[in-house]
């Protein structure tokens, strides 16, 4: 497990361990449905108790994401969000509340910018980067840049990841590792595999890094069950559905997101 001195993600997990509570990490797309509303949603999540916020950079071919997040990216892309816009968004959020931010992206826009991406992310206040389509074995160049600027690279583990590969990934990982609860794409699900608890326990036997679980979590009951074994609950599609279902009523949109987030926080104490 990697440690970067001063990274806020470590501070969050340390503080929550003392409080005996698990972390809530919501996901939204930057610029959905527009930049102003998107920023208001991010601020609402921060004010509603989110511990870390995961922000997705809109991408035209999001192969790891289900239909809800795909449509979210489509709405955001209509606003022609640039990487500079995304970094400016994060700066504004951080000026409202200095909450740790995970920047979720695909590799193409990162590859185009190379070190300028890491530099810009650091200036914006990004604490971790998750590049969903970049395997750890191919991430050496990006890791070098992120390490230089004090940013963690967040890695994914899947139900199909074997023990040797888990060991390899955990040796590179910092902040926390993201366990994908189901095989397939993102999206809220009515039920989750009963094997999650055993899988998280197996990961924890290999390394001491915090484990966050995402993909499919859509209710307080599911979050409570996940929190019994994991260190963080990650929820995206369910939150984005509140955006999609309330496009004509921004007040209702914000209220639903705030109410849902507060409800999730209430079930994460252990």
Short mmCIF file of C-alpha atoms in Angstrom, two decimals:
data_model
loop_
_atom_site.label_atom_id
_atom_site.label_comp_id
_atom_site.label_asym_id
_atom_site.label_seq_id
_atom_site.Cartn_x
_atom_site.Cartn_y
_atom_site.Cartn_z
CA UNK A 1 0.00 0.00 0.00
CA UNK A 2 1.26 3.44 -0.96
CA UNK A 3 1.23 6.43 1.39
CA UNK A 4 1.47 10.07 0.28
CA UNK A 5 2.07 12.47 3.13
CA UNK A 6 -0.67 15.05 3.51
CA UNK A 7 -3.19 13.40 1.17
CA UNK A 8 -6.68 14.17 2.48
CA UNK A 9 -8.09 10.74 1.63
CA UNK A 10 -5.94 9.15 4.32
CA UNK A 11 -7.09 11.77 6.82
CA UNK A 12 -10.75 11.01 6.08
CA UNK A 13 -10.44 7.27 6.64
CA UNK A 14 -8.38 7.80 9.79
CA UNK A 15 -11.00 10.19 11.22
CA UNK A 16 -13.90 7.90 10.31
CA UNK A 17 -12.20 4.91 11.92
CA UNK A 18 -12.02 6.92 15.15
CA UNK A 19 -15.72 7.86 14.78
CA UNK A 20 -16.63 4.24 13.98
CA UNK A 21 -18.33 5.20 10.75
CA UNK A 22 -17.85 4.13 7.16
CA UNK A 23 -17.31 6.61 4.31
CA UNK A 24 -19.96 7.76 1.86
CA UNK A 25 -18.56 8.48 -1.61
CA UNK A 26 -21.16 9.78 -4.09
CA UNK A 27 -20.47 10.04 -7.82
CA UNK A 28 -21.77 12.66 -10.25
CA UNK A 29 -20.76 13.78 -13.74
CA UNK A 30 -19.23 17.22 -14.08
CA UNK A 31 -21.57 19.42 -16.12
CA UNK A 32 -24.75 17.35 -15.79
CA UNK A 33 -27.29 18.81 -16.47
CA UNK A 34 -25.30 22.05 -16.74
CA UNK A 35 -22.24 23.44 -14.99
CA UNK A 36 -24.12 25.69 -12.58
CA UNK A 37 -26.56 23.01 -11.43
CA UNK A 38 -23.85 20.37 -11.34
CA UNK A 39 -21.78 22.52 -9.00
CA UNK A 40 -24.82 23.11 -6.80
CA UNK A 41 -25.34 19.33 -6.63
CA UNK A 42 -21.70 18.76 -5.67
CA UNK A 43 -21.95 21.39 -2.94
CA UNK A 44 -25.19 19.79 -1.72
CA UNK A 45 -23.50 16.41 -1.48
CA UNK A 46 -20.64 17.94 0.49
CA UNK A 47 -23.05 19.72 2.82
CA UNK A 48 -25.20 16.58 3.23
CA UNK A 49 -22.34 14.63 4.75
CA UNK A 50 -20.41 13.08 1.87
CA UNK A 51 -16.88 12.22 2.99
CA UNK A 52 -15.27 12.10 -0.45
CA UNK A 53 -16.80 13.07 -3.81
CA UNK A 54 -16.09 11.22 -7.05
CA UNK A 55 -16.44 13.45 -10.10
CA UNK A 56 -16.70 11.97 -13.57
CA UNK A 57 -15.20 13.75 -16.58
CA UNK A 58 -17.71 13.42 -19.46
CA UNK A 59 -16.49 10.94 -22.05
CA UNK A 60 -18.05 9.92 -25.36
CA UNK A 61 -17.47 6.16 -25.04
CA UNK A 62 -17.89 5.22 -21.35
CA UNK A 63 -17.62 1.44 -21.70
CA UNK A 64 -17.61 0.74 -17.95
CA UNK A 65 -20.78 2.70 -17.31
CA UNK A 66 -24.43 1.73 -17.58
CA UNK A 67 -27.22 3.61 -19.30
CA UNK A 68 -27.90 6.10 -16.49
CA UNK A 69 -24.32 7.38 -16.38
CA UNK A 70 -24.04 7.20 -20.18
CA UNK A 71 -27.01 9.54 -20.47
CA UNK A 72 -25.46 11.76 -17.80
CA UNK A 73 -22.29 12.06 -19.88
CA UNK A 74 -24.35 12.79 -22.99
CA UNK A 75 -26.08 15.69 -21.24
CA UNK A 76 -22.75 17.01 -19.97
CA UNK A 77 -21.03 16.66 -23.34
CA UNK A 78 -23.64 18.95 -24.88
CA UNK A 79 -22.15 21.64 -22.65
CA UNK A 80 -18.71 21.05 -24.23
CA UNK A 81 -16.88 20.53 -20.94
CA UNK A 82 -13.11 20.85 -21.31
CA UNK A 83 -10.51 19.55 -18.87
CA UNK A 84 -9.85 23.17 -17.85
CA UNK A 85 -13.58 23.55 -17.14
CA UNK A 86 -13.47 20.41 -15.00
CA UNK A 87 -10.50 21.64 -13.00
CA UNK A 88 -12.20 25.01 -12.50
CA UNK A 89 -15.31 23.18 -11.27
CA UNK A 90 -13.23 21.34 -8.66
CA UNK A 91 -11.58 24.56 -7.52
CA UNK A 92 -15.01 26.12 -6.95
CA UNK A 93 -16.21 23.07 -5.02
CA UNK A 94 -13.07 23.09 -2.90
CA UNK A 95 -13.51 26.78 -2.13
CA UNK A 96 -16.99 25.94 -0.82
CA UNK A 97 -15.79 22.97 1.24
CA UNK A 98 -12.37 21.32 1.19
CA UNK A 99 -13.69 17.80 0.68
CA UNK A 100 -11.42 15.15 -0.91
CA UNK A 101 -12.12 14.68 -4.62
CA UNK A 102 -11.61 11.61 -6.79
CA UNK A 103 -11.37 12.49 -10.48
CA UNK A 104 -12.91 9.66 -12.55
CA UNK A 105 -11.95 9.53 -16.20
CA UNK A 106 -11.03 7.37 -19.16
CA UNK A 107 -7.45 7.36 -20.38
CA UNK A 108 -7.72 9.16 -23.72
CA UNK A 109 -7.98 12.74 -22.36
CA UNK A 110 -5.28 11.98 -19.79
CA UNK A 111 -2.93 10.58 -22.45
CA UNK A 112 -3.35 13.71 -24.57
CA UNK A 113 -2.30 15.98 -21.67
CA UNK A 114 0.29 13.68 -20.03
CA UNK A 115 2.05 15.52 -17.16
CA UNK A 116 -0.09 18.63 -17.69
CA UNK A 117 -3.05 16.55 -16.53
CA UNK A 118 -1.42 15.74 -13.18
CA UNK A 119 -0.25 19.32 -12.77
CA UNK A 120 -3.71 20.72 -13.49
CA UNK A 121 -5.36 18.17 -11.21
CA UNK A 122 -3.04 19.09 -8.37
CA UNK A 123 -3.67 22.81 -8.84
CA UNK A 124 -7.42 22.13 -8.76
CA UNK A 125 -7.11 20.18 -5.52
CA UNK A 126 -7.70 16.64 -6.79
CA UNK A 127 -6.75 14.02 -4.19
CA UNK A 128 -7.15 10.84 -6.23
CA UNK A 129 -7.51 9.82 -9.89
CA UNK A 130 -9.35 6.75 -11.17
CA UNK A 131 -8.67 5.95 -14.82
CA UNK A 132 -11.09 3.14 -15.43
CA UNK A 133 -9.63 1.76 -18.68
CA UNK A 134 -5.94 1.92 -17.72
CA UNK A 135 -4.62 -1.39 -16.32
CA UNK A 136 -2.14 -1.09 -13.44
CA UNK A 137 0.53 -2.79 -15.53
CA UNK A 138 0.27 -0.03 -18.14
CA UNK A 139 -0.02 2.92 -15.77
CA UNK A 140 3.65 3.54 -14.98
CA UNK A 141 3.89 6.91 -16.72
CA UNK A 142 0.71 8.27 -15.15
CA UNK A 143 1.67 6.93 -11.74
CA UNK A 144 4.99 8.78 -11.98
CA UNK A 145 3.20 12.05 -12.72
CA UNK A 146 0.58 11.59 -10.00
CA UNK A 147 3.21 10.67 -7.40
CA UNK A 148 5.13 13.82 -8.29
CA UNK A 149 2.08 15.96 -7.47
CA UNK A 150 0.91 14.04 -4.39
CA UNK A 151 -2.17 12.46 -5.98
CA UNK A 152 -3.28 8.89 -5.34
CA UNK A 153 -4.11 6.58 -8.22
CA UNK A 154 -7.27 4.65 -7.30
CA UNK A 155 -7.46 1.11 -8.64
CA UNK A 156 -10.37 -1.21 -9.32
CA UNK A 157 -10.79 -4.80 -8.18
CA UNK A 158 -13.49 -7.04 -9.65
CA UNK A 159 -15.14 -10.27 -8.49
CA UNK A 160 -13.06 -12.00 -11.17
CA UNK A 161 -9.70 -10.63 -9.96
CA UNK A 162 -7.52 -13.51 -8.75
CA UNK A 163 -5.44 -13.47 -5.57
CA UNK A 164 -2.07 -12.82 -7.23
CA UNK A 165 -3.44 -9.87 -9.16
CA UNK A 166 -5.08 -8.50 -6.00
CA UNK A 167 -1.68 -8.60 -4.30
CA UNK A 168 -0.10 -6.77 -7.23
CA UNK A 169 -2.79 -4.07 -7.29
CA UNK A 170 -2.78 -3.55 -3.52
CA UNK A 171 1.01 -3.05 -3.61
CA UNK A 172 0.48 -0.11 -5.99
CA UNK A 173 -2.73 1.30 -4.48
CA UNK A 174 -3.08 4.36 -2.28
CA UNK A 175 -6.01 6.02 -0.52
CA UNK A 176 -8.41 3.14 -0.98
CA UNK A 177 -9.14 0.39 -3.46
CA UNK A 178 -12.45 0.33 -5.33
CA UNK A 179 -14.12 -3.09 -5.32
CA UNK A 180 -16.63 -3.51 -8.13
CA UNK A 181 -19.49 -5.44 -6.52
CA UNK A 182 -20.78 -7.05 -9.72
CA UNK A 183 -19.44 -8.07 -13.09
CA UNK A 184 -20.82 -5.72 -15.73
CA UNK A 185 -21.42 -2.00 -15.95
CA UNK A 186 -22.57 0.58 -13.41
CA UNK A 187 -26.23 0.94 -12.52
CA UNK A 188 -28.57 0.71 -9.53
CA UNK A 189 -29.70 -2.84 -8.79
CA UNK A 190 -32.48 -4.25 -6.63
CA UNK A 191 -30.17 -6.89 -5.16
CA UNK A 192 -26.43 -7.39 -4.80
CA UNK A 193 -24.37 -10.61 -4.67
CA UNK A 194 -24.19 -12.31 -1.28
CA UNK A 195 -20.48 -12.94 -1.93
CA UNK A 196 -19.49 -9.27 -1.48
CA UNK A 197 -18.77 -9.60 2.24
CA UNK A 198 -16.50 -12.62 1.74
CA UNK A 199 -14.73 -10.94 -1.17
CA UNK A 200 -14.03 -7.77 0.84
CA UNK A 201 -12.79 -9.89 3.74
CA UNK A 202 -10.40 -11.69 1.37
CA UNK A 203 -9.03 -8.37 0.10
CA UNK A 204 -8.49 -7.16 3.67
CA UNK A 205 -6.56 -10.33 4.49
CA UNK A 206 -4.10 -9.47 1.73
CA UNK A 207 -3.62 -5.75 2.47
CA UNK A 208 -4.52 -3.08 5.00
CA UNK A 209 -5.75 -0.41 2.56
CA UNK A 210 -9.39 0.73 2.95
CA UNK A 211 -11.86 -0.95 0.61
CA UNK A 212 -14.71 0.96 -1.03
CA UNK A 213 -17.54 -0.93 -2.71
CA UNK A 214 -19.50 0.43 -5.65
CA UNK A 215 -21.60 -0.53 -8.72
CA UNK A 216 -25.24 -1.28 -8.01
CA UNK A 217 -25.89 0.21 -4.56
CA UNK A 218 -29.24 1.97 -4.58
CA UNK A 219 -30.72 1.95 -1.06
CA UNK A 220 -29.94 2.55 2.58
CA UNK A 221 -30.45 -1.14 3.31
CA UNK A 222 -27.87 -2.14 0.71
CA UNK A 223 -25.47 0.53 1.98
CA UNK A 224 -25.84 -0.75 5.55
CA UNK A 225 -25.10 -4.31 4.42
CA UNK A 226 -22.03 -3.20 2.45
CA UNK A 227 -20.78 -1.10 5.39
CA UNK A 228 -20.61 -4.18 7.61
CA UNK A 229 -17.52 -5.31 5.70
CA UNK A 230 -16.31 -2.41 3.53
CA UNK A 231 -14.76 0.91 4.58
CA UNK A 232 -16.68 3.01 2.06
CA UNK A 233 -19.93 2.88 0.11
CA UNK A 234 -19.80 4.37 -3.40
CA UNK A 235 -23.08 5.40 -5.08
CA UNK A 236 -23.47 6.99 -8.51
CA UNK A 237 -26.35 5.87 -10.72
CA UNK A 238 -29.00 6.25 -8.02
CA UNK A 239 -27.96 9.87 -7.43
CA UNK A 240 -27.78 10.64 -11.13
CA UNK A 241 -31.30 9.22 -11.56
CA UNK A 242 -32.54 12.01 -9.26
CA UNK A 243 -31.04 14.47 -11.75
CA UNK A 244 -32.62 12.72 -14.72
CA UNK A 245 -36.05 12.47 -13.10
CA UNK A 246 -36.19 16.12 -12.03
CA UNK A 247 -34.81 18.01 -15.02
CA UNK A 248 -37.74 20.45 -14.94
CA UNK A 249 -37.60 21.05 -11.19
CA UNK A 250 -34.11 21.90 -9.92
CA UNK A 251 -35.35 22.50 -6.36
CA UNK A 252 -36.86 19.00 -6.22
CA UNK A 253 -33.66 17.58 -7.73
CA UNK A 254 -31.46 19.15 -5.04
CA UNK A 255 -33.90 18.19 -2.28
CA UNK A 256 -34.07 14.53 -3.36
CA UNK A 257 -30.27 14.28 -3.55
CA UNK A 258 -29.82 15.93 -0.15
CA UNK A 259 -32.45 13.71 1.48
CA UNK A 260 -31.02 10.52 -0.05
CA UNK A 261 -27.44 11.42 0.93
CA UNK A 262 -28.40 12.19 4.52
CA UNK A 263 -30.23 8.87 4.68
CA UNK A 264 -27.17 6.98 3.50
CA UNK A 265 -24.95 8.69 6.06
CA UNK A 266 -27.37 7.70 8.83
CA UNK A 267 -26.82 3.97 8.23
CA UNK A 268 -23.01 3.96 7.99
CA UNK A 269 -22.16 4.01 11.70
CA UNK A 270 -20.89 0.70 13.11
#
